[in-house]
PDB file of C-alpha atoms in Angstrom:
ATOM      1  CA  MET O   1      50.362   5.662  11.553  1.00 81.00           C
ATOM      2  CA  ALA O   2      52.206   3.930   8.736  1.00 90.00           C
ATOM      3  CA  GLU O   3      55.829   2.877   9.103  1.00 96.00           C
ATOM      4  CA  LEU O   4      57.508   2.097   5.788  1.00 98.00           C
ATOM      5  CA  ILE O   5      60.711   0.063   5.636  1.00 98.00           C
ATOM      6  CA  LEU O   6      62.194   0.243   2.150  1.00 99.00           C
ATOM      7  CA  VAL O   7      64.897  -2.230   1.148  1.00 99.00           C
ATOM      8  CA  ARG O   8      67.031  -2.082  -1.952  1.00 99.00           C
ATOM      9  CA  HIS O   9      67.382  -5.468  -3.637  1.00 98.00           C
ATOM     10  CA  GLY O  10      70.552  -7.484  -3.241  1.00 98.00           C
ATOM     11  CA  GLN O  11      73.350  -7.188  -5.761  1.00 97.00           C
ATOM     12  CA  ALA O  12      72.197  -8.077  -9.256  1.00 95.00           C
ATOM     13  CA  ASN O  13      74.260  -9.026 -12.319  1.00 87.00           C
ATOM     14  CA  SER O  14      76.655  -6.076 -12.260  1.00 77.00           C
ATOM     15  CA  HIS O  15      78.240  -7.028 -15.593  1.00 77.00           C
ATOM     16  CA  ALA O  16      74.966  -6.890 -17.513  1.00 73.00           C
ATOM     17  CA  THR O  17      74.414  -4.782 -20.614  1.00 74.00           C
ATOM     18  CA  SER O  18      70.607  -4.980 -20.714  1.00 80.00           C
ATOM     19  CA  GLU O  19      67.648  -4.832 -18.350  1.00 84.00           C
ATOM     20  CA  ALA O  20      66.897  -8.530 -18.883  1.00 84.00           C
ATOM     21  CA  SER O  21      70.420  -9.755 -18.141  1.00 85.00           C
ATOM     22  CA  TYR O  22      70.729  -7.450 -15.110  1.00 90.00           C
ATOM     23  CA  ASP O  23      67.512  -8.655 -13.483  1.00 94.00           C
ATOM     24  CA  GLN O  24      68.845 -11.571 -11.456  1.00 95.00           C
ATOM     25  CA  LEU O  25      70.526 -11.714  -8.073  1.00 97.00           C
ATOM     26  CA  SER O  26      74.203 -12.540  -7.976  1.00 96.00           C
ATOM     27  CA  ALA O  27      75.450 -15.120  -5.485  1.00 97.00           C
ATOM     28  CA  LEU O  28      76.472 -12.234  -3.228  1.00 98.00           C
ATOM     29  CA  GLY O  29      73.050 -10.636  -3.668  1.00 98.00           C
ATOM     30  CA  GLN O  30      71.427 -13.831  -2.446  1.00 98.00           C
ATOM     31  CA  ARG O  31      73.668 -13.836   0.627  1.00 98.00           C
ATOM     32  CA  GLN O  32      72.901 -10.163   1.312  1.00 99.00           C
ATOM     33  CA  ALA O  33      69.175 -10.946   1.328  1.00 99.00           C
ATOM     34  CA  LYS O  34      69.674 -13.954   3.607  1.00 98.00           C
ATOM     35  CA  TRP O  35      71.798 -11.954   6.053  1.00 98.00           C
ATOM     36  CA  LEU O  36      69.240  -9.143   6.176  1.00 98.00           C
ATOM     37  CA  GLY O  37      66.447 -11.623   6.836  1.00 98.00           C
ATOM     38  CA  GLU O  38      68.465 -13.202   9.638  1.00 98.00           C
ATOM     39  CA  HIS O  39      69.085  -9.782  11.178  1.00 98.00           C
ATOM     40  CA  LEU O  40      65.404  -8.864  11.090  1.00 97.00           C
ATOM     41  CA  SER O  41      64.423 -12.224  12.564  1.00 96.00           C
ATOM     42  CA  THR O  42      66.353 -11.346  15.725  1.00 95.00           C
ATOM     43  CA  THR O  43      65.206  -7.722  15.976  1.00 94.00           C
ATOM     44  CA  ASN O  44      61.740  -6.890  14.647  1.00 88.00           C
ATOM     45  CA  PRO O  45      60.599  -9.462  12.069  1.00 86.00           C
ATOM     46  CA  HIS O  46      56.867  -8.681  11.824  1.00 94.00           C
ATOM     47  CA  PHE O  47      55.400  -6.731   8.916  1.00 97.00           C
ATOM     48  CA  ASP O  48      51.709  -6.191   8.271  1.00 97.00           C
ATOM     49  CA  GLN O  49      52.346  -6.108   4.521  1.00 98.00           C
ATOM     50  CA  VAL O  50      55.240  -7.067   2.254  1.00 98.00           C
ATOM     51  CA  LEU O  51      55.390  -5.402  -1.145  1.00 99.00           C
ATOM     52  CA  THR O  52      57.772  -5.724  -4.070  1.00 99.00           C
ATOM     53  CA  GLY O  53      57.797  -4.686  -7.669  1.00 98.00           C
ATOM     54  CA  THR O  54      57.551  -7.392 -10.317  1.00 98.00           C
ATOM     55  CA  LEU O  55      61.281  -7.571 -11.071  1.00 98.00           C
ATOM     56  CA  ASN O  56      63.118 -10.824 -10.367  1.00 97.00           C
ATOM     57  CA  ARG O  57      65.782  -9.171  -8.215  1.00 98.00           C
ATOM     58  CA  GLN O  58      63.158  -7.505  -6.010  1.00 99.00           C
ATOM     59  CA  VAL O  59      61.054 -10.636  -5.596  1.00 99.00           C
ATOM     60  CA  GLY O  60      64.152 -12.776  -5.041  1.00 98.00           C
ATOM     61  CA  THR O  61      65.389 -10.469  -2.311  1.00 99.00           C
ATOM     62  CA  ALA O  62      62.103 -10.557  -0.395  1.00 99.00           C
ATOM     63  CA  VAL O  63      61.921 -14.343  -0.679  1.00 98.00           C
ATOM     64  CA  GLY O  64      65.589 -14.658   0.289  1.00 98.00           C
ATOM     65  CA  MET O  65      64.854 -12.590   3.390  1.00 98.00           C
ATOM     66  CA  GLY O  66      62.269 -15.212   4.317  1.00 98.00           C
ATOM     67  CA  TYR O  67      59.090 -13.226   3.695  1.00 98.00           C
ATOM     68  CA  GLU O  68      55.878 -14.089   1.909  1.00 97.00           C
ATOM     69  CA  ILE O  69      54.996 -11.327  -0.531  1.00 98.00           C
ATOM     70  CA  THR O  70      51.608  -9.691  -0.067  1.00 98.00           C
ATOM     71  CA  THR O  71      51.583  -7.598  -3.254  1.00 98.00           C
ATOM     72  CA  ARG O  72      53.732  -7.346  -6.376  1.00 99.00           C
ATOM     73  CA  ASP O  73      53.102  -3.811  -7.598  1.00 98.00           C
ATOM     74  CA  PRO O  74      54.742  -2.804 -10.923  1.00 98.00           C
ATOM     75  CA  ARG O  75      54.789   0.804  -9.756  1.00 98.00           C
ATOM     76  CA  LEU O  76      57.698  -0.225  -7.519  1.00 99.00           C
ATOM     77  CA  ASN O  77      59.796  -1.335 -10.495  1.00 98.00           C
ATOM     78  CA  GLU O  78      63.086   0.422 -11.184  1.00 98.00           C
ATOM     79  CA  LEU O  79      63.597   3.116 -13.789  1.00 97.00           C
ATOM     80  CA  SER O  80      64.806   1.751 -17.133  1.00 95.00           C
ATOM     81  CA  TYR O  81      68.479   2.607 -16.721  1.00 94.00           C
ATOM     82  CA  PHE O  82      69.779   0.816 -19.811  1.00 93.00           C
ATOM     83  CA  ALA O  83      67.163   2.445 -22.045  1.00 96.00           C
ATOM     84  CA  LEU O  84      68.043   5.863 -20.632  1.00 97.00           C
ATOM     85  CA  ALA O  85      71.760   5.205 -21.137  1.00 96.00           C
ATOM     86  CA  HIS O  86      71.245   4.077 -24.726  1.00 96.00           C
ATOM     87  CA  ALA O  87      69.144   7.162 -25.468  1.00 97.00           C
ATOM     88  CA  LEU O  88      71.759   9.463 -23.929  1.00 97.00           C
ATOM     89  CA  GLU O  89      74.464   8.030 -26.167  1.00 96.00           C
ATOM     90  CA  ALA O  90      72.333   7.841 -29.308  1.00 97.00           C
ATOM     91  CA  GLU O  91      70.818  11.304 -28.962  1.00 96.00           C
ATOM     92  CA  HIS O  92      73.632  13.243 -27.259  1.00 97.00           C
ATOM     93  CA  GLY O  93      76.815  11.255 -27.859  1.00 97.00           C
ATOM     94  CA  ILE O  94      77.464  10.616 -24.167  1.00 96.00           C
ATOM     95  CA  PRO O  95      78.479   6.959 -23.695  1.00 95.00           C
ATOM     96  CA  ALA O  96      78.056   4.967 -20.521  1.00 91.00           C
ATOM     97  CA  PRO O  97      81.264   4.721 -18.468  1.00 89.00           C
ATOM     98  CA  ARG O  98      83.375   1.607 -18.554  1.00 83.00           C
ATOM     99  CA  GLU O  99      84.724   2.060 -15.042  1.00 81.00           C
ATOM    100  CA  ALA O 100      82.535   2.053 -11.932  1.00 76.00           C
ATOM    101  CA  VAL O 101      84.342   5.093 -10.492  1.00 80.00           C
ATOM    102  CA  GLU O 102      83.085   7.196 -13.419  1.00 87.00           C
ATOM    103  CA  PHE O 103      79.457   6.377 -12.643  1.00 88.00           C
ATOM    104  CA  ALA O 104      79.221   9.119  -9.990  1.00 89.00           C
ATOM    105  CA  ARG O 105      79.570  11.756 -12.706  1.00 92.00           C
ATOM    106  CA  TYR O 106      77.556   9.877 -15.294  1.00 94.00           C
ATOM    107  CA  LEU O 107      74.309   9.153 -13.436  1.00 94.00           C
ATOM    108  CA  PRO O 108      73.531  12.838 -12.707  1.00 95.00           C
ATOM    109  CA  GLN O 109      73.879  13.518 -16.445  1.00 96.00           C
ATOM    110  CA  VAL O 110      71.396  10.759 -17.229  1.00 97.00           C
ATOM    111  CA  ILE O 111      68.890  12.063 -14.697  1.00 97.00           C
ATOM    112  CA  ASP O 112      69.348  15.689 -15.792  1.00 96.00           C
ATOM    113  CA  HIS O 113      68.662  14.902 -19.472  1.00 97.00           C
ATOM    114  CA  TRP O 114      65.675  12.764 -18.484  1.00 97.00           C
ATOM    115  CA  VAL O 115      64.175  15.438 -16.238  1.00 96.00           C
ATOM    116  CA  ARG O 116      64.541  18.087 -18.964  1.00 96.00           C
ATOM    117  CA  GLY O 117      62.757  15.880 -21.483  1.00 96.00           C
ATOM    118  CA  ALA O 118      65.914  15.675 -23.582  1.00 97.00           C
ATOM    119  CA  LEU O 119      65.661  11.896 -24.068  1.00 96.00           C
ATOM    120  CA  SER O 120      62.951  10.917 -26.515  1.00 92.00           C
ATOM    121  CA  ASP O 121      63.321   7.177 -27.081  1.00 89.00           C
ATOM    122  CA  VAL O 122      62.662   5.996 -23.503  1.00 96.00           C
ATOM    123  CA  PRO O 123      59.922   3.804 -21.953  1.00 96.00           C
ATOM    124  CA  GLU O 124      58.560   6.513 -19.625  1.00 97.00           C
ATOM    125  CA  THR O 125      59.035  10.182 -18.875  1.00 97.00           C
ATOM    126  CA  PHE O 126      60.557  11.371 -15.630  1.00 97.00           C
ATOM    127  CA  GLU O 127      57.149  12.769 -14.688  1.00 97.00           C
ATOM    128  CA  ASP O 128      55.546   9.355 -15.193  1.00 98.00           C
ATOM    129  CA  PHE O 129      58.234   7.680 -13.082  1.00 98.00           C
ATOM    130  CA  ALA O 130      57.842  10.232 -10.302  1.00 98.00           C
ATOM    131  CA  GLY O 131      54.071   9.965 -10.484  1.00 98.00           C
ATOM    132  CA  ARG O 132      53.889   6.206 -10.067  1.00 98.00           C
ATOM    133  CA  ILE O 133      56.312   6.205  -7.132  1.00 98.00           C
ATOM    134  CA  THR O 134      54.657   9.029  -5.228  1.00 97.00           C
ATOM    135  CA  ALA O 135      51.227   7.517  -5.883  1.00 98.00           C
ATOM    136  CA  VAL O 136      52.032   4.149  -4.322  1.00 98.00           C
ATOM    137  CA  ILE O 137      53.845   5.742  -1.366  1.00 98.00           C
ATOM    138  CA  ASP O 138      50.965   8.125  -0.697  1.00 96.00           C
ATOM    139  CA  GLU O 139      48.523   5.206  -0.811  1.00 96.00           C
ATOM    140  CA  LEU O 140      50.587   3.270   1.727  1.00 97.00           C
ATOM    141  CA  CYS O 141      50.846   6.329   3.971  1.00 94.00           C
ATOM    142  CA  ASP O 142      47.060   6.331   4.257  1.00 93.00           C
ATOM    143  CA  GLN O 143      47.218   2.853   5.797  1.00 93.00           C
ATOM    144  CA  HIS O 144      48.352   1.701   9.218  1.00 90.00           C
ATOM    145  CA  GLY O 145      50.970  -0.730  10.397  1.00 95.00           C
ATOM    146  CA  ARG O 146      54.505  -1.724   9.506  1.00 97.00           C
ATOM    147  CA  ILE O 147      55.054  -2.199   5.779  1.00 98.00           C
ATOM    148  CA  LEU O 148      58.095  -3.757   4.082  1.00 98.00           C
ATOM    149  CA  ILE O 149      58.801  -2.552   0.536  1.00 99.00           C
ATOM    150  CA  VAL O 150      61.541  -4.361  -1.391  1.00 99.00           C
ATOM    151  CA  THR O 151      62.395  -2.280  -4.427  1.00 99.00           C
ATOM    152  CA  SER O 152      65.341  -0.590  -6.193  1.00 98.00           C
ATOM    153  CA  GLY O 153      67.741   2.316  -5.780  1.00 97.00           C
ATOM    154  CA  GLY O 154      66.054   4.684  -8.202  1.00 97.00           C
ATOM    155  CA  VAL O 155      62.711   4.135  -6.525  1.00 98.00           C
ATOM    156  CA  ILE O 156      64.207   4.778  -3.082  1.00 98.00           C
ATOM    157  CA  GLY O 157      65.890   7.912  -4.411  1.00 98.00           C
ATOM    158  CA  MET O 158      62.537   9.149  -5.674  1.00 98.00           C
ATOM    159  CA  VAL O 159      60.893   8.395  -2.323  1.00 98.00           C
ATOM    160  CA  MET O 160      63.593  10.452  -0.586  1.00 98.00           C
ATOM    161  CA  ARG O 161      63.021  13.269  -3.069  1.00 97.00           C
ATOM    162  CA  HIS O 162      59.308  13.095  -2.281  1.00 96.00           C
ATOM    163  CA  ALA O 163      59.845  13.058   1.497  1.00 96.00           C
ATOM    164  CA  LEU O 164      62.599  15.674   1.718  1.00 96.00           C
ATOM    165  CA  GLY O 165      61.740  17.953  -1.192  1.00 95.00           C
ATOM    166  CA  LEU O 166      65.074  17.299  -2.909  1.00 95.00           C
ATOM    167  CA  GLU O 167      66.011  18.948  -6.170  1.00 94.00           C
ATOM    168  CA  THR O 168      67.106  16.680  -9.013  1.00 90.00           C
ATOM    169  CA  PRO O 169      70.891  16.886  -8.345  1.00 91.00           C
ATOM    170  CA  GLY O 170      70.264  15.969  -4.719  1.00 94.00           C
ATOM    171  CA  MET O 171      68.178  12.982  -5.729  1.00 95.00           C
ATOM    172  CA  ALA O 172      70.956  11.744  -8.033  1.00 94.00           C
ATOM    173  CA  LYS O 173      73.491  11.991  -5.194  1.00 94.00           C
ATOM    174  CA  VAL O 174      71.172  10.028  -2.918  1.00 96.00           C
ATOM    175  CA  MET O 175      70.753   7.299  -5.531  1.00 96.00           C
ATOM    176  CA  LEU O 176      74.510   6.888  -5.867  1.00 94.00           C
ATOM    177  CA  GLN O 177      74.891   6.125  -2.158  1.00 96.00           C
ATOM    178  CA  ILE O 178      72.243   3.420  -1.789  1.00 98.00           C
ATOM    179  CA  ILE O 179      73.840   0.106  -0.855  1.00 98.00           C
ATOM    180  CA  ASN O 180      72.482  -3.240  -2.002  1.00 98.00           C
ATOM    181  CA  SER O 181      70.129  -4.708   0.656  1.00 98.00           C
ATOM    182  CA  SER O 182      70.153  -1.449   2.649  1.00 99.00           C
ATOM    183  CA  MET O 183      67.154  -0.385   4.750  1.00 99.00           C
ATOM    184  CA  HIS O 184      65.410   2.993   4.787  1.00 99.00           C
ATOM    185  CA  ARG O 185      62.714   3.845   7.340  1.00 98.00           C
ATOM    186  CA  LEU O 186      59.953   6.406   6.889  1.00 97.00           C
ATOM    187  CA  GLU O 187      56.980   7.295   9.054  1.00 95.00           C
ATOM    188  CA  HIS O 188      53.816   9.122   8.085  1.00 92.00           C
ATOM    189  CA  VAL O 189      53.012  11.419  11.005  1.00 88.00           C
ATOM    190  CA  HIS O 190      50.517  14.310  11.003  1.00 86.00           C
ATOM    191  CA  ASP O 191      50.325  14.284   7.197  1.00 86.00           C
ATOM    192  CA  MET O 192      54.111  14.470   6.914  1.00 89.00           C
ATOM    193  CA  LEU O 193      56.440  11.804   5.530  1.00 93.00           C
ATOM    194  CA  MET O 194      59.409  11.718   7.900  1.00 95.00           C
ATOM    195  CA  VAL O 195      62.737   9.983   7.205  1.00 97.00           C
ATOM    196  CA  GLY O 196      63.904   8.021  10.246  1.00 96.00           C
ATOM    197  CA  ALA O 197      66.786   6.087   8.717  1.00 98.00           C
ATOM    198  CA  PHE O 198      68.695   6.036   5.437  1.00 98.00           C
ATOM    199  CA  ASN O 199      71.013   3.377   4.013  1.00 98.00           C
ATOM    200  CA  ALA O 200      71.171   1.243   7.163  1.00 98.00           C
ATOM    201  CA  THR O 201      73.131  -2.005   6.759  1.00 98.00           C
ATOM    202  CA  PRO O 202      73.444  -3.545  10.245  1.00 98.00           C
ATOM    203  CA  HIS O 203      73.688  -7.002   8.673  1.00 98.00           C
ATOM    204  CA  LEU O 204      76.836  -5.951   6.771  1.00 98.00           C
ATOM    205  CA  ASP O 205      78.539  -3.819   9.420  1.00 96.00           C
ATOM    206  CA  THR O 206      81.161  -6.318  10.535  1.00 96.00           C
ATOM    207  CA  PRO O 207      84.730  -6.643   9.206  1.00 96.00           C
ATOM    208  CA  ASP O 208      84.086 -10.056   7.674  1.00 96.00           C
ATOM    209  CA  ARG O 209      81.235  -8.623   5.577  1.00 97.00           C
ATOM    210  CA  ALA O 210      82.866  -5.366   4.487  1.00 95.00           C
ATOM    211  CA  HIS O 211      83.265  -6.833   0.991  1.00 95.00           C
ATOM    212  CA  ALA O 212      79.477  -7.185   0.769  1.00 96.00           C
ATOM    213  CA  ARG O 213      78.770  -3.437   0.950  1.00 97.00           C
ATOM    214  CA  THR O 214      78.136  -3.084  -2.772  1.00 95.00           C
ATOM    215  CA  PHE O 215      76.559  -0.275  -4.780  1.00 90.00           C
ATOM    216  CA  ILE O 216      76.320  -1.965  -8.199  1.00 85.00           C
TER     217      ILE O 216
END
């Protein structure tokens, strides 16, 4: 039986305007990773494999947690949010929000246009994104042991869609709720991918760390 523990990377550069400038952990993101690693070290620290994508924020989170990475698999990289946002504005006149509170209405629009194939100038189709995520998860489900996967919110949202059979609006809502450095546990049992935990942040669940429960 495979047990998959997915972790969203720590907070990245939330003021970025491009993929390149976003792809670095903030000082808080580094602390989130350290705190999560400390929590795991006192509970259940062993993993048979540790996987990340190739993005700096994913790799930095795993290293900050204190783990040696087994595999850096580009299939675990995040969707290209900035490219999707630029295409949505250029092709449909819908600009990205300036306030974080507006993002809850904006992201579902991005995903909806992407799913419908209404964004042409983007690095990959929604089908390609879904395909690479489900492929790597299905491969890991065929293995045994406890596997740590440090990745990103869009990837975790897609994994939840795959496990729970979510429609696109449901997946977008899930993505919006994923906290930086949160943990998500899945088990592959009798050919079924079962969700055992979603968005767990035991390392942040104290009053003095309430400020560290970030989404962006």
